[in-house]
PDB file of C-alpha atoms in Angstrom:
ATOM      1  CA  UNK A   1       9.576  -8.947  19.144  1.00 79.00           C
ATOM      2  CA  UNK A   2       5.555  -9.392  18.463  1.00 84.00           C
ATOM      3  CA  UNK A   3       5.449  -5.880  18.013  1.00 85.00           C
ATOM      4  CA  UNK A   4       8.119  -5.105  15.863  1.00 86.00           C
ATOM      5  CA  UNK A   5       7.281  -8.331  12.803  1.00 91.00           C
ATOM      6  CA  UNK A   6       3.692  -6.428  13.105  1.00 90.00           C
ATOM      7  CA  UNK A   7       5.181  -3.278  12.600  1.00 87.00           C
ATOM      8  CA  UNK A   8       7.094  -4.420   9.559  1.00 89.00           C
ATOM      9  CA  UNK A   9       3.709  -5.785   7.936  1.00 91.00           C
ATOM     10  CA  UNK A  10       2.129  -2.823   8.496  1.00 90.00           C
ATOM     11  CA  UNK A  11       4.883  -1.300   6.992  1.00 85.00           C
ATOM     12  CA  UNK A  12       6.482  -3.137   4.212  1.00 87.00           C
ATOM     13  CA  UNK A  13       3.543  -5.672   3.326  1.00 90.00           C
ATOM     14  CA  UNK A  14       1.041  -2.762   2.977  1.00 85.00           C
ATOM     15  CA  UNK A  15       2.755  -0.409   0.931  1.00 83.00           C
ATOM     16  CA  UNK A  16       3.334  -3.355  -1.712  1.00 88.00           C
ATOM     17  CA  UNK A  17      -0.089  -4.516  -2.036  1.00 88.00           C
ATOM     18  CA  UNK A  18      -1.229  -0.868  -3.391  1.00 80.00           C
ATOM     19  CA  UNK A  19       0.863  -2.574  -6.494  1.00 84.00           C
ATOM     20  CA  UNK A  20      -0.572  -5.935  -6.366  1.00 90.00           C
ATOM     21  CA  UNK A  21      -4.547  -4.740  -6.252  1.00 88.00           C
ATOM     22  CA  UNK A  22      -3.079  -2.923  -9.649  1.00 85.00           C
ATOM     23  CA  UNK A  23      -2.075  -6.147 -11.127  1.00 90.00           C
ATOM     24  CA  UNK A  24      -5.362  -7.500 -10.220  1.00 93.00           C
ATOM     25  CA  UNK A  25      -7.956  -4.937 -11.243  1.00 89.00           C
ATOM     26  CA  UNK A  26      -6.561  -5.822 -14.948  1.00 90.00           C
ATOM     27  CA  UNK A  27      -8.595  -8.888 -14.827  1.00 93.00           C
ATOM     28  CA  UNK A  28     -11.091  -8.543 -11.948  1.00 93.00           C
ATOM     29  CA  UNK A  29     -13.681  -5.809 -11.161  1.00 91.00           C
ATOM     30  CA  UNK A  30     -12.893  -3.695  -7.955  1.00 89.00           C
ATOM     31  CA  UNK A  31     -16.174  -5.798  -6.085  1.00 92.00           C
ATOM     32  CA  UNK A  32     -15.416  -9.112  -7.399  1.00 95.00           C
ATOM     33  CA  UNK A  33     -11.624  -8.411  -6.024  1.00 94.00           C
ATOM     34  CA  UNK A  34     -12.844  -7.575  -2.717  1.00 93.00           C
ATOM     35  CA  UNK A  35     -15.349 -10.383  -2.189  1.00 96.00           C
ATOM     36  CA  UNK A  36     -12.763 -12.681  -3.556  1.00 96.00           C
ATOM     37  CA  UNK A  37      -9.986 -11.441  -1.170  1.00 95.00           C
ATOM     38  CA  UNK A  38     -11.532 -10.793   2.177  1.00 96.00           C
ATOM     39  CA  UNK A  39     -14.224 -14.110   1.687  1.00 96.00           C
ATOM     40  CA  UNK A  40     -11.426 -16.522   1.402  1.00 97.00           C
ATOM     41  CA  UNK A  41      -9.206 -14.963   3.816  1.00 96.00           C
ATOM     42  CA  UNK A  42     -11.966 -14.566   6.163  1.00 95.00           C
ATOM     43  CA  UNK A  43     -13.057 -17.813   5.884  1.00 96.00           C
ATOM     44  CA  UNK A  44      -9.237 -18.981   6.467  1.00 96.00           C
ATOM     45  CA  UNK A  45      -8.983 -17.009   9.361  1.00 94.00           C
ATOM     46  CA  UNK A  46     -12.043 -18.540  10.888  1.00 93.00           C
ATOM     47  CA  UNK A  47     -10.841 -21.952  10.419  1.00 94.00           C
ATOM     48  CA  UNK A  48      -7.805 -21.189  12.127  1.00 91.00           C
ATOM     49  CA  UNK A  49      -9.652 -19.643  15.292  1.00 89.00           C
ATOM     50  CA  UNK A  50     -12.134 -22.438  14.931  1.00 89.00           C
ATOM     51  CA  UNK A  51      -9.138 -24.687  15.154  1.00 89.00           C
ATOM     52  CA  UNK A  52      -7.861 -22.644  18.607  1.00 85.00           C
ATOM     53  CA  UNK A  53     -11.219 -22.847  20.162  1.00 81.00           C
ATOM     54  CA  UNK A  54     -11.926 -19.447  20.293  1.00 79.00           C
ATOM     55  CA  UNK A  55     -15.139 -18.420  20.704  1.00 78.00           C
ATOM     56  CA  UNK A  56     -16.348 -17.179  17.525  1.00 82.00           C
ATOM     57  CA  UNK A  57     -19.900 -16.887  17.478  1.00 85.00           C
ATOM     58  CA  UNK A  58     -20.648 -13.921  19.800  1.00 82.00           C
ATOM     59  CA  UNK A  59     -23.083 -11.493  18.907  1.00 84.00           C
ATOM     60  CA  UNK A  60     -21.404  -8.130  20.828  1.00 83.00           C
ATOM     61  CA  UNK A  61     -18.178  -9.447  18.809  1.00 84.00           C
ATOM     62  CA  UNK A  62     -19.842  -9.818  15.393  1.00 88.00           C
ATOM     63  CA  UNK A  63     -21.655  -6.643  15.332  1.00 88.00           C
ATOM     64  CA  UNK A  64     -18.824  -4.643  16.206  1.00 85.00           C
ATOM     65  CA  UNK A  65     -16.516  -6.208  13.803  1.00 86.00           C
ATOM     66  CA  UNK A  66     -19.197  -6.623  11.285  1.00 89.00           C
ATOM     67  CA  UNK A  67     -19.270  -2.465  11.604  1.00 87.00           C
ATOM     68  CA  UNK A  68     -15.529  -2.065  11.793  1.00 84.00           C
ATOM     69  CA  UNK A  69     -15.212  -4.244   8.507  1.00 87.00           C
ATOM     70  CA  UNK A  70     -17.581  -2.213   6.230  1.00 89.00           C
ATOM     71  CA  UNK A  71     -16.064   0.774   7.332  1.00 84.00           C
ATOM     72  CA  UNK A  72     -12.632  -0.057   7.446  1.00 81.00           C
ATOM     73  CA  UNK A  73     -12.008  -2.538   4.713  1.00 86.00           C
ATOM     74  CA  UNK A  74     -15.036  -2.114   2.371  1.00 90.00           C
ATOM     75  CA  UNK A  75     -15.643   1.471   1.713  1.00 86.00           C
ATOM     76  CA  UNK A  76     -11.189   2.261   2.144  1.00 80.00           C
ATOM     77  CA  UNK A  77     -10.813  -0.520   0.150  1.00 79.00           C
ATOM     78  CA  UNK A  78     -13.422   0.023  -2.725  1.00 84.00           C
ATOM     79  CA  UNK A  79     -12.391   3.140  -2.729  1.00 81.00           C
ATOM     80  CA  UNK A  80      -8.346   2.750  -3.451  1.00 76.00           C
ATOM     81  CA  UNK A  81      -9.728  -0.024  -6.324  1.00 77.00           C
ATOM     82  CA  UNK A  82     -11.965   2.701  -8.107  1.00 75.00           C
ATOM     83  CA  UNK A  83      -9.179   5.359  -7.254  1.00 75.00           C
ATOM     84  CA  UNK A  84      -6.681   3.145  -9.386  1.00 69.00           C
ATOM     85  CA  UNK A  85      -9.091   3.597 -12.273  1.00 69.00           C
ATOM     86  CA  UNK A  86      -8.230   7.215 -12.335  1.00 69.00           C
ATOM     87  CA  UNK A  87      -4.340   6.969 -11.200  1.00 69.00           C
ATOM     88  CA  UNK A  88      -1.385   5.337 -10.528  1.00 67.00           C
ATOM     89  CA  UNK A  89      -1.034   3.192  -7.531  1.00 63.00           C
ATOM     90  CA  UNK A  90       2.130   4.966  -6.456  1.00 62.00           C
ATOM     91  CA  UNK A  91      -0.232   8.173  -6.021  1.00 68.00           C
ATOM     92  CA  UNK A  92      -2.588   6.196  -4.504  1.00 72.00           C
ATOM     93  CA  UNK A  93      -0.197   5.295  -1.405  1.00 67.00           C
ATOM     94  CA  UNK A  94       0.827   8.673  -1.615  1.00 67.00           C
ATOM     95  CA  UNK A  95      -2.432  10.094  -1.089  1.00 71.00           C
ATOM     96  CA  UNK A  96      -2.891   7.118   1.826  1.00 73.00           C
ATOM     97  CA  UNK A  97      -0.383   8.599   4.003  1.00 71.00           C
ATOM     98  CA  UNK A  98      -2.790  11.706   5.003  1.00 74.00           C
ATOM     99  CA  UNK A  99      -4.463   8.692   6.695  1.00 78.00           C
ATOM    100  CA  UNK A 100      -2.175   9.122   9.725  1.00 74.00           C
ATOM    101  CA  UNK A 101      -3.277  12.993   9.845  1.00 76.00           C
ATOM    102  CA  UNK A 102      -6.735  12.402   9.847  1.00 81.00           C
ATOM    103  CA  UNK A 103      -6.289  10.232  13.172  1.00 81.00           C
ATOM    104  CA  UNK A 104      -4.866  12.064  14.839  1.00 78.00           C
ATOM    105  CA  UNK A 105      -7.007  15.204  14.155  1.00 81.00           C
ATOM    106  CA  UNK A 106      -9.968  12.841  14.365  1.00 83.00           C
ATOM    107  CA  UNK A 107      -9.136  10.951  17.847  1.00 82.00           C
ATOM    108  CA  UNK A 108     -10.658  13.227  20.595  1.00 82.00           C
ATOM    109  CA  UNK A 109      -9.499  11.440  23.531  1.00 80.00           C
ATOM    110  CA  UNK A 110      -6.473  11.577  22.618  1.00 75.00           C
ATOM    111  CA  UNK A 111      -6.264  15.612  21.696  1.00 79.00           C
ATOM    112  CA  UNK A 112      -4.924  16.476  25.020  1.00 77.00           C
ATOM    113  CA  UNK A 113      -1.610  14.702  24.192  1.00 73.00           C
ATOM    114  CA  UNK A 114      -1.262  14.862  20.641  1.00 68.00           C
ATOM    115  CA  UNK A 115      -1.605  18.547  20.262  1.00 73.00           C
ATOM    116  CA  UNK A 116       0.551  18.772  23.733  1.00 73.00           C
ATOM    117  CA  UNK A 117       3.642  20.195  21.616  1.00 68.00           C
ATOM    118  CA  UNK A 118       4.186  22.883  18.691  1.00 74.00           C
ATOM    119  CA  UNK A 119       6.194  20.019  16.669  1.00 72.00           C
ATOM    120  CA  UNK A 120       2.987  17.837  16.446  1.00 69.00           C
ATOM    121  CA  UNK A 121       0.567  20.378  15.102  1.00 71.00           C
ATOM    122  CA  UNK A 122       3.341  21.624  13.242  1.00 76.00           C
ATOM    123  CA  UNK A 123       3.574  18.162  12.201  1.00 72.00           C
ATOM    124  CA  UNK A 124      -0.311  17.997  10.910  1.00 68.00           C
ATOM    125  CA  UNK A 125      -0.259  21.172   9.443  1.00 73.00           C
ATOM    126  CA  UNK A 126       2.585  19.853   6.763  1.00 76.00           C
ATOM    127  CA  UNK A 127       1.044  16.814   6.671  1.00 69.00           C
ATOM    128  CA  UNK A 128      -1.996  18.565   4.864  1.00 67.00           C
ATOM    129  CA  UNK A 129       0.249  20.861   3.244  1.00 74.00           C
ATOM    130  CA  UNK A 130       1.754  18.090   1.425  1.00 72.00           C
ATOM    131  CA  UNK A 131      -1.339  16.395   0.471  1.00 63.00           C
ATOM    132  CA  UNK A 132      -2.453  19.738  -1.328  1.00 66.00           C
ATOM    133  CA  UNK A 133       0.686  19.619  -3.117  1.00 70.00           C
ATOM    134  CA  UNK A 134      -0.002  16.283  -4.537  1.00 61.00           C
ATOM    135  CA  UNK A 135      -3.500  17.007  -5.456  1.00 58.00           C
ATOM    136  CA  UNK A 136      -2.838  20.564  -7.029  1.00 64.00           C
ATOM    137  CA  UNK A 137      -0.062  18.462  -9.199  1.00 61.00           C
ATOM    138  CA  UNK A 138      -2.147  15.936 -10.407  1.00 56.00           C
ATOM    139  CA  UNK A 139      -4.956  18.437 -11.805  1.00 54.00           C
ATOM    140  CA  UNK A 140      -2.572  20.161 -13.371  1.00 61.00           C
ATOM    141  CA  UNK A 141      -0.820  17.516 -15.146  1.00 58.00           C
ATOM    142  CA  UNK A 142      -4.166  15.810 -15.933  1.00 52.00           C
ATOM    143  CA  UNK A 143      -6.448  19.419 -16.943  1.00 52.00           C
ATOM    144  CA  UNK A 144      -4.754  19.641 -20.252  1.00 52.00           C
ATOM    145  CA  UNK A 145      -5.268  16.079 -21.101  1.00 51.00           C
ATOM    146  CA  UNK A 146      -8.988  16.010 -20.428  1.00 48.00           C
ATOM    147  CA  UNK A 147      -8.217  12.881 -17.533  1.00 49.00           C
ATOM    148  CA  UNK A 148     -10.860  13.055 -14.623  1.00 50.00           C
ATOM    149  CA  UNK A 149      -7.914  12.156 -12.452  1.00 56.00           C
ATOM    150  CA  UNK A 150      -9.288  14.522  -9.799  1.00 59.00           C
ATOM    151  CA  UNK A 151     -12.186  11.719  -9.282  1.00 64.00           C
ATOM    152  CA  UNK A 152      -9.404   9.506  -7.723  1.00 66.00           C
ATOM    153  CA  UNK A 153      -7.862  12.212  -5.871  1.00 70.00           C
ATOM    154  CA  UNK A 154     -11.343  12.948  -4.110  1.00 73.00           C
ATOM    155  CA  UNK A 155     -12.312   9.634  -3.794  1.00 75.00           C
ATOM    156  CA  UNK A 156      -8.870   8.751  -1.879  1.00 78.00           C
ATOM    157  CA  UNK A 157      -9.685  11.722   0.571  1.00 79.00           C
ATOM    158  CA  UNK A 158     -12.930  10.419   1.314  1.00 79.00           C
ATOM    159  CA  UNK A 159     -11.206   6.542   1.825  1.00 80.00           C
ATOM    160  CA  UNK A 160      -9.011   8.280   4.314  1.00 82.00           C
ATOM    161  CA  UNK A 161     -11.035   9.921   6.744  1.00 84.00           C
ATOM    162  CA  UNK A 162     -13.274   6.221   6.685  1.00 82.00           C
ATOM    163  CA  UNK A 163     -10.423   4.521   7.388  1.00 80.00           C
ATOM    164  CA  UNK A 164      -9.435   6.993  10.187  1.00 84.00           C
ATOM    165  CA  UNK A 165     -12.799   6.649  11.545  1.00 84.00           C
ATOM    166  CA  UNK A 166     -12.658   2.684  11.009  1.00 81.00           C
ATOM    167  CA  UNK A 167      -9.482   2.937  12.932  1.00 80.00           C
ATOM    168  CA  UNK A 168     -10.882   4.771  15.815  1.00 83.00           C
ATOM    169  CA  UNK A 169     -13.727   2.732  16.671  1.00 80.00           C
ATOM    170  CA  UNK A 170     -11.921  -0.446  16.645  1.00 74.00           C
ATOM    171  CA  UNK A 171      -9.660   0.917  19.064  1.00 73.00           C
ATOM    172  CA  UNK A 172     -12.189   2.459  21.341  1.00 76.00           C
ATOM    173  CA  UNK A 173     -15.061   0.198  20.762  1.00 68.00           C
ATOM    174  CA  UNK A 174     -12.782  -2.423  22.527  1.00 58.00           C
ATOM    175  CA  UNK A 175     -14.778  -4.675  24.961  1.00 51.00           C
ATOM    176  CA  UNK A 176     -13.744  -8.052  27.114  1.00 46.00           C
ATOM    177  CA  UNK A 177     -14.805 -10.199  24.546  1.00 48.00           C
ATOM    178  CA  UNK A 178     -12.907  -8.781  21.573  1.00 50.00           C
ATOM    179  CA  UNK A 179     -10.157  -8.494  23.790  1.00 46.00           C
ATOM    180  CA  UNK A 180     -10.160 -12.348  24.043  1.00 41.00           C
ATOM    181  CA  UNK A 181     -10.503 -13.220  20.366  1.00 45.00           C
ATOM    182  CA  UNK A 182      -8.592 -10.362  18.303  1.00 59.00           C
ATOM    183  CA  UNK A 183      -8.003 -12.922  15.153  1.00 81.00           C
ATOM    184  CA  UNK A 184     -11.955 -13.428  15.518  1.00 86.00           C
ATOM    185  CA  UNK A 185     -12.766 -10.172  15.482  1.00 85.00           C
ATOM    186  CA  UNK A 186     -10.797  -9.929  12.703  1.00 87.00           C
ATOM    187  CA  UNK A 187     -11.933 -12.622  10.793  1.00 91.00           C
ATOM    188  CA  UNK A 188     -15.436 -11.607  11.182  1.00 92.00           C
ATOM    189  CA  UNK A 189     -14.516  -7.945  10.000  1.00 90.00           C
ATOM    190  CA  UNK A 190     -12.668  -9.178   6.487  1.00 94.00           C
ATOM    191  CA  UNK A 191     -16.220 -11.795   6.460  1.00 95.00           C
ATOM    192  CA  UNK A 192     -18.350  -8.717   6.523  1.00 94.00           C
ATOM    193  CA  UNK A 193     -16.357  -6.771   4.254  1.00 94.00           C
ATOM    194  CA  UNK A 194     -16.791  -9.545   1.695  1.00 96.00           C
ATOM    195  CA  UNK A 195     -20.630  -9.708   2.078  1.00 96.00           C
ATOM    196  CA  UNK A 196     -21.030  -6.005   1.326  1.00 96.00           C
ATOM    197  CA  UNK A 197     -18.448  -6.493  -1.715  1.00 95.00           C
ATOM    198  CA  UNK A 198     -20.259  -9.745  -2.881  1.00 96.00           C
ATOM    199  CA  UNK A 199     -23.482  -7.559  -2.570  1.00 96.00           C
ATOM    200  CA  UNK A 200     -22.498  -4.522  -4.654  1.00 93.00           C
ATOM    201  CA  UNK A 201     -20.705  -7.071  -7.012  1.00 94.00           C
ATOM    202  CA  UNK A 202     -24.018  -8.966  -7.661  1.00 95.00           C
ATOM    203  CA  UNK A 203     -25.798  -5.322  -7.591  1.00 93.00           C
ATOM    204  CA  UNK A 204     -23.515  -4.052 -10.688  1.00 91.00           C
ATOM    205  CA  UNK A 205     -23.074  -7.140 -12.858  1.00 92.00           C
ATOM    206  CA  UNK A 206     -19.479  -7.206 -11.919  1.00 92.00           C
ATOM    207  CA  UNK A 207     -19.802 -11.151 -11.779  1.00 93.00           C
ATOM    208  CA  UNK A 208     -21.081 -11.592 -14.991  1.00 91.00           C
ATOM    209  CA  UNK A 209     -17.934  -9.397 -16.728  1.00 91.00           C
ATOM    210  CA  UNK A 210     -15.316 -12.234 -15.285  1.00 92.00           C
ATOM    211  CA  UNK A 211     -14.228 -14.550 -17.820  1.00 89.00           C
ATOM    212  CA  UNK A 212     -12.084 -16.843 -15.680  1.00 90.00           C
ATOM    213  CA  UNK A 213     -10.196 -18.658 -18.648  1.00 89.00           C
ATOM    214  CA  UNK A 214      -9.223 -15.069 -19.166  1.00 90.00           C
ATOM    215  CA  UNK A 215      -7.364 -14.262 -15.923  1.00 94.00           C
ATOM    216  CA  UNK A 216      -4.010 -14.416 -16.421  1.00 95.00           C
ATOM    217  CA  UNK A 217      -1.512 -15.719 -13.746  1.00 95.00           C
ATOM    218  CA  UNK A 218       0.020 -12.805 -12.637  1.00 94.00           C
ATOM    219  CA  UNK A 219      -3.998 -11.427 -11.316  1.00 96.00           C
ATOM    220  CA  UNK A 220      -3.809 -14.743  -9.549  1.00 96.00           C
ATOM    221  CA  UNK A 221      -0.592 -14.915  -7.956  1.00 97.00           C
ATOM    222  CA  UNK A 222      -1.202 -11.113  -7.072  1.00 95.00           C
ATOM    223  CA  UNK A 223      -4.701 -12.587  -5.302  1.00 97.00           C
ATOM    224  CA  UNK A 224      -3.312 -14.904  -3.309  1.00 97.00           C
ATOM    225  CA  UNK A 225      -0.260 -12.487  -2.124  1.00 96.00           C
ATOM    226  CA  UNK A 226      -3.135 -10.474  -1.328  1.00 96.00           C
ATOM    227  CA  UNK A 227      -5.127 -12.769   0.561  1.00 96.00           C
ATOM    228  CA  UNK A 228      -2.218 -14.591   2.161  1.00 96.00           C
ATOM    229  CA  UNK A 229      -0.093 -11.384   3.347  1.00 94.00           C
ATOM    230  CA  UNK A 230      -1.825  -8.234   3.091  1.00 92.00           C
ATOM    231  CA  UNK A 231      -4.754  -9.375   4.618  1.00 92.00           C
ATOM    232  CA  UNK A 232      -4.164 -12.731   6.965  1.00 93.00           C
ATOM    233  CA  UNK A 233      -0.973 -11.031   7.847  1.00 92.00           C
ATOM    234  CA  UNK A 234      -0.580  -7.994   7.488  1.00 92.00           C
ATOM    235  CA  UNK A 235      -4.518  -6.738   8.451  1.00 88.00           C
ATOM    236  CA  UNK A 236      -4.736  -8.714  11.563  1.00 89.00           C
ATOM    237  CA  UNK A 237      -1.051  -7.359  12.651  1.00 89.00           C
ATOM    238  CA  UNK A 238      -3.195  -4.107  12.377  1.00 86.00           C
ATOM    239  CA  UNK A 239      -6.116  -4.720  14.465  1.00 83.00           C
ATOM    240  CA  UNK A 240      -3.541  -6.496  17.188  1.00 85.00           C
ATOM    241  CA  UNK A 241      -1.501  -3.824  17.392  1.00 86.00           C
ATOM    242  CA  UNK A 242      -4.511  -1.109  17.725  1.00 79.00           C
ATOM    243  CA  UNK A 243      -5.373  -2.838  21.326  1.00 80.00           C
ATOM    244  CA  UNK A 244      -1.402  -2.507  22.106  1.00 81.00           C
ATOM    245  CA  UNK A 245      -0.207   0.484  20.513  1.00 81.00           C
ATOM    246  CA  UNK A 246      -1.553   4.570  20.952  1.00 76.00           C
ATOM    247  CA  UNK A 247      -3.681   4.869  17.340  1.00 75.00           C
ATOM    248  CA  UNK A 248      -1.616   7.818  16.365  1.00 69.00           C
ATOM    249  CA  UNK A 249       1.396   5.598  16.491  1.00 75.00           C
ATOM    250  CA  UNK A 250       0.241   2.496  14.534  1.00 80.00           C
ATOM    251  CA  UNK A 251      -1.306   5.314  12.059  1.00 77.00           C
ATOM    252  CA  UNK A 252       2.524   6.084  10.789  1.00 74.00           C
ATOM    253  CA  UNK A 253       2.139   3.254   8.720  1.00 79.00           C
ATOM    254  CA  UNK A 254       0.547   5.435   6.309  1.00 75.00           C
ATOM    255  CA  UNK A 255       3.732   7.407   5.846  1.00 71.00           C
ATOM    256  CA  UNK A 256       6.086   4.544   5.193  1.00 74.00           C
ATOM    257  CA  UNK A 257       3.836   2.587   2.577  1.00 77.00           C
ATOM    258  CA  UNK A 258       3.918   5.389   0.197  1.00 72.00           C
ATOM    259  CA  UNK A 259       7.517   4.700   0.116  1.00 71.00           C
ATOM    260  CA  UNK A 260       7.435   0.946  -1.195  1.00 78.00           C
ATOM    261  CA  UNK A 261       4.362   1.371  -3.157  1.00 73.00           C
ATOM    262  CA  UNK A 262       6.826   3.982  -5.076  1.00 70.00           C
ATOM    263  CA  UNK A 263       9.479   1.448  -5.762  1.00 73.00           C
ATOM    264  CA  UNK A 264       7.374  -1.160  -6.628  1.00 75.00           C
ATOM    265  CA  UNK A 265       5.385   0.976  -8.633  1.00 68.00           C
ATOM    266  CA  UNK A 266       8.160   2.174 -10.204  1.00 67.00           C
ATOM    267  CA  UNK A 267      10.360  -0.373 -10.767  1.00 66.00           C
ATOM    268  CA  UNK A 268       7.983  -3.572 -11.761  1.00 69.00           C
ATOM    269  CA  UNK A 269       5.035  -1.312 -13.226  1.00 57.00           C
ATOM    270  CA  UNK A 270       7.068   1.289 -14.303  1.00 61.00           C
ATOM    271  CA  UNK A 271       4.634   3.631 -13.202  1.00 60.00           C
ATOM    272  CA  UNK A 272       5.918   7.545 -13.703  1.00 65.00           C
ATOM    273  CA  UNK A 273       6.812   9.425 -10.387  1.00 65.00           C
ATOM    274  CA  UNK A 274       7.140  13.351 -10.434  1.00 72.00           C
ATOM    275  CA  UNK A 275       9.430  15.609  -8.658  1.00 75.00           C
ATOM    276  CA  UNK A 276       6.273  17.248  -6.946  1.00 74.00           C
ATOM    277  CA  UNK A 277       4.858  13.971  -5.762  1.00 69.00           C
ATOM    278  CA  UNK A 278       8.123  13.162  -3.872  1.00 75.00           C
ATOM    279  CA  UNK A 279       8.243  16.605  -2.727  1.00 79.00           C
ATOM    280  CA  UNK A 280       4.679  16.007  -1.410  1.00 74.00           C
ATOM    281  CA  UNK A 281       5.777  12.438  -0.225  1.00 72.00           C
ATOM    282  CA  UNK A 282       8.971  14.180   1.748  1.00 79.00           C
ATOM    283  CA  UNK A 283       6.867  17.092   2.917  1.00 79.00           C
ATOM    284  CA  UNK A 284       4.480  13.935   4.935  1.00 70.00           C
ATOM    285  CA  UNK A 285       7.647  12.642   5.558  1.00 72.00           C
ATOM    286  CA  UNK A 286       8.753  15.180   7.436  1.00 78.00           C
ATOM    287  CA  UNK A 287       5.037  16.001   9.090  1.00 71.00           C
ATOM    288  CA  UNK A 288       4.972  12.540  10.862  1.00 63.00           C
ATOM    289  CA  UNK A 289       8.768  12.950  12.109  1.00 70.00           C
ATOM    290  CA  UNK A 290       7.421  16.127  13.820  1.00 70.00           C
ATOM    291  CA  UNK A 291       3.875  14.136  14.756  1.00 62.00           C
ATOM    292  CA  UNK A 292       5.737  11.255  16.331  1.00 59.00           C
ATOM    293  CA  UNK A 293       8.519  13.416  18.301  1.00 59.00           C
ATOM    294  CA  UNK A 294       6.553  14.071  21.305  1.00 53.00           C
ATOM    295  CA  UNK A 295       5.924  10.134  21.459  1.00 49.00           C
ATOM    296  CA  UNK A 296       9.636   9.506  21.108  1.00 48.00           C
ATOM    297  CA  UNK A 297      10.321  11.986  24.245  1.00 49.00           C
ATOM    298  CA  UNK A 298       7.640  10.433  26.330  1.00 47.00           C
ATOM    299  CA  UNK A 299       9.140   6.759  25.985  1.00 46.00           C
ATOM    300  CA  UNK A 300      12.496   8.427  26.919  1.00 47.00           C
TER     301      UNK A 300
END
């Protein structure tokens, strides 16, 4: 039962907050968003495993998750705020989903069984293909218009293959004492992510452009969904279920948030979705029905 409510916040929960970091980044600059965020729900999360008695200040622990955090949540996640500068977030989960491809093509270990079948690198190979067809859409619509949407679009590549790497060494830097305190590790990842944010924020000025009489209350109710559910609920159903889960398999998140962040995108920010971006988005589809087949067999 664990499993599955994690699954549906990795799911469901993440593919809506692509729409709430839009609401946000109306009011708040990307690094002020992201020390805001992760610092309080850090900070939370500590409390709560200072509350359990977990163990929290352990050096092996700290590093590792201090590592896992700037790779995993501060560069993906500065990355998807700039990217929203440039386009829509419903593109921006779109472009996510190539996530799962890059872990898989990224997880060495694991090559022996992933690329096992025709169906799974059948499965990558469409999963790229339909990438390419939402980037070669999005220059085209933009060229004429003199947008530098393609920044986004290169920028969101670059978010995915850190977050594939984030992915991988959380998974495989695994030791006894992580093991032990997953919401610490955790915690001390969204802590870390938050220093580096607070750091480019103070770096940039970013502090100095927020007018906080200004903020309206949607940016705030958006911050605390964000805080309370995509990260103290959703993130550390992530982490958890990378020490229970093959990566490859928890990765397919990536192909089912594009689908939410659509409808939200579309329906409350009424957002404009093109036929080629849901022929892209049922081209991944498709790719991770192929990826995950082998998995489905071996459980049989």
């Amino acid at each position: 039962m664990a499993v599955v409510i994690a699954y549906f916040l990795i799911y469901v929960v993440w593919g809506s907050t692509y729409f709430f970091i839009g609401v946000c980044l109306r009011d708040l600059p990307p690094f002020v968003l992201g020390a805001a965020r992760f610092g309080v729900a850090g900070t939370l999360l500590l409390l709560v495993c200072w509350r359990r008695c977990e163990w929290l200040f352990n050096k092996k622990l700290m590093l590792k998750s201090a590592v896992c955090g700037v790779v995993l949540l501060f560069i993906d996640q500065a990355v998807i705020m700039f990217a929203q500068r440039f386009v829509s977030s419903s593109l921006v989960a779109i472009m996510a989903s190539s996530t799962a491809v890059w872990i898989m093509l990224l997880d060495v270990p694991a090559w022996r069984r992933n690329f096992r079948s025709f169906a799974t690198v059948a499965g990558v190979m469409l999963g790229f293909l339909g990438v390419a067809l939402l980037y070669v859409e999005q220059l085209l619509s933009e060229a004429s218009s003199g947008a530098h949407s393609e920044y986004g679009v290169l920028l969101l590549m670059g978010g995915c293959v850190s977050w594939a790497c984030g992915t991988l060494y959380s998974k495989y830097s695994s030791s006894a004492e992580e093991a032990v305190g997953g919401l610490a590790g955790a915690a001390w990842q969204m802590v870390a992510a938050s220093v580096v944010f607070g750091l480019f924020a103070c770096a940039t000025g970013s502090f100095a452009e927020v007018k906080l009489s200004e903020v309206s209350t949607g940016t705030w109710l958006s911050l605390i969904y964000l805080i309370i559910f995509g990260s103290l609920m959703a993130y550390t159903a992530y982490v958890w279920l990378l020490k229970v889960r093959p990566a490859s398999e928890v990765a397919t998140h990536a192909y089912v948030n594009p689908v939410v962040a659509v409808v939200l995108g579309a329906g409350l920010g009424e957002e404009r979705v093109t036929a080629v971006q849901l022929a892209g988005l049922a081209v991944i589809l498709l790719s991770v029905m192929l990826v995950n087949r082998r998995g489905r067999q071996a459980c049989g």
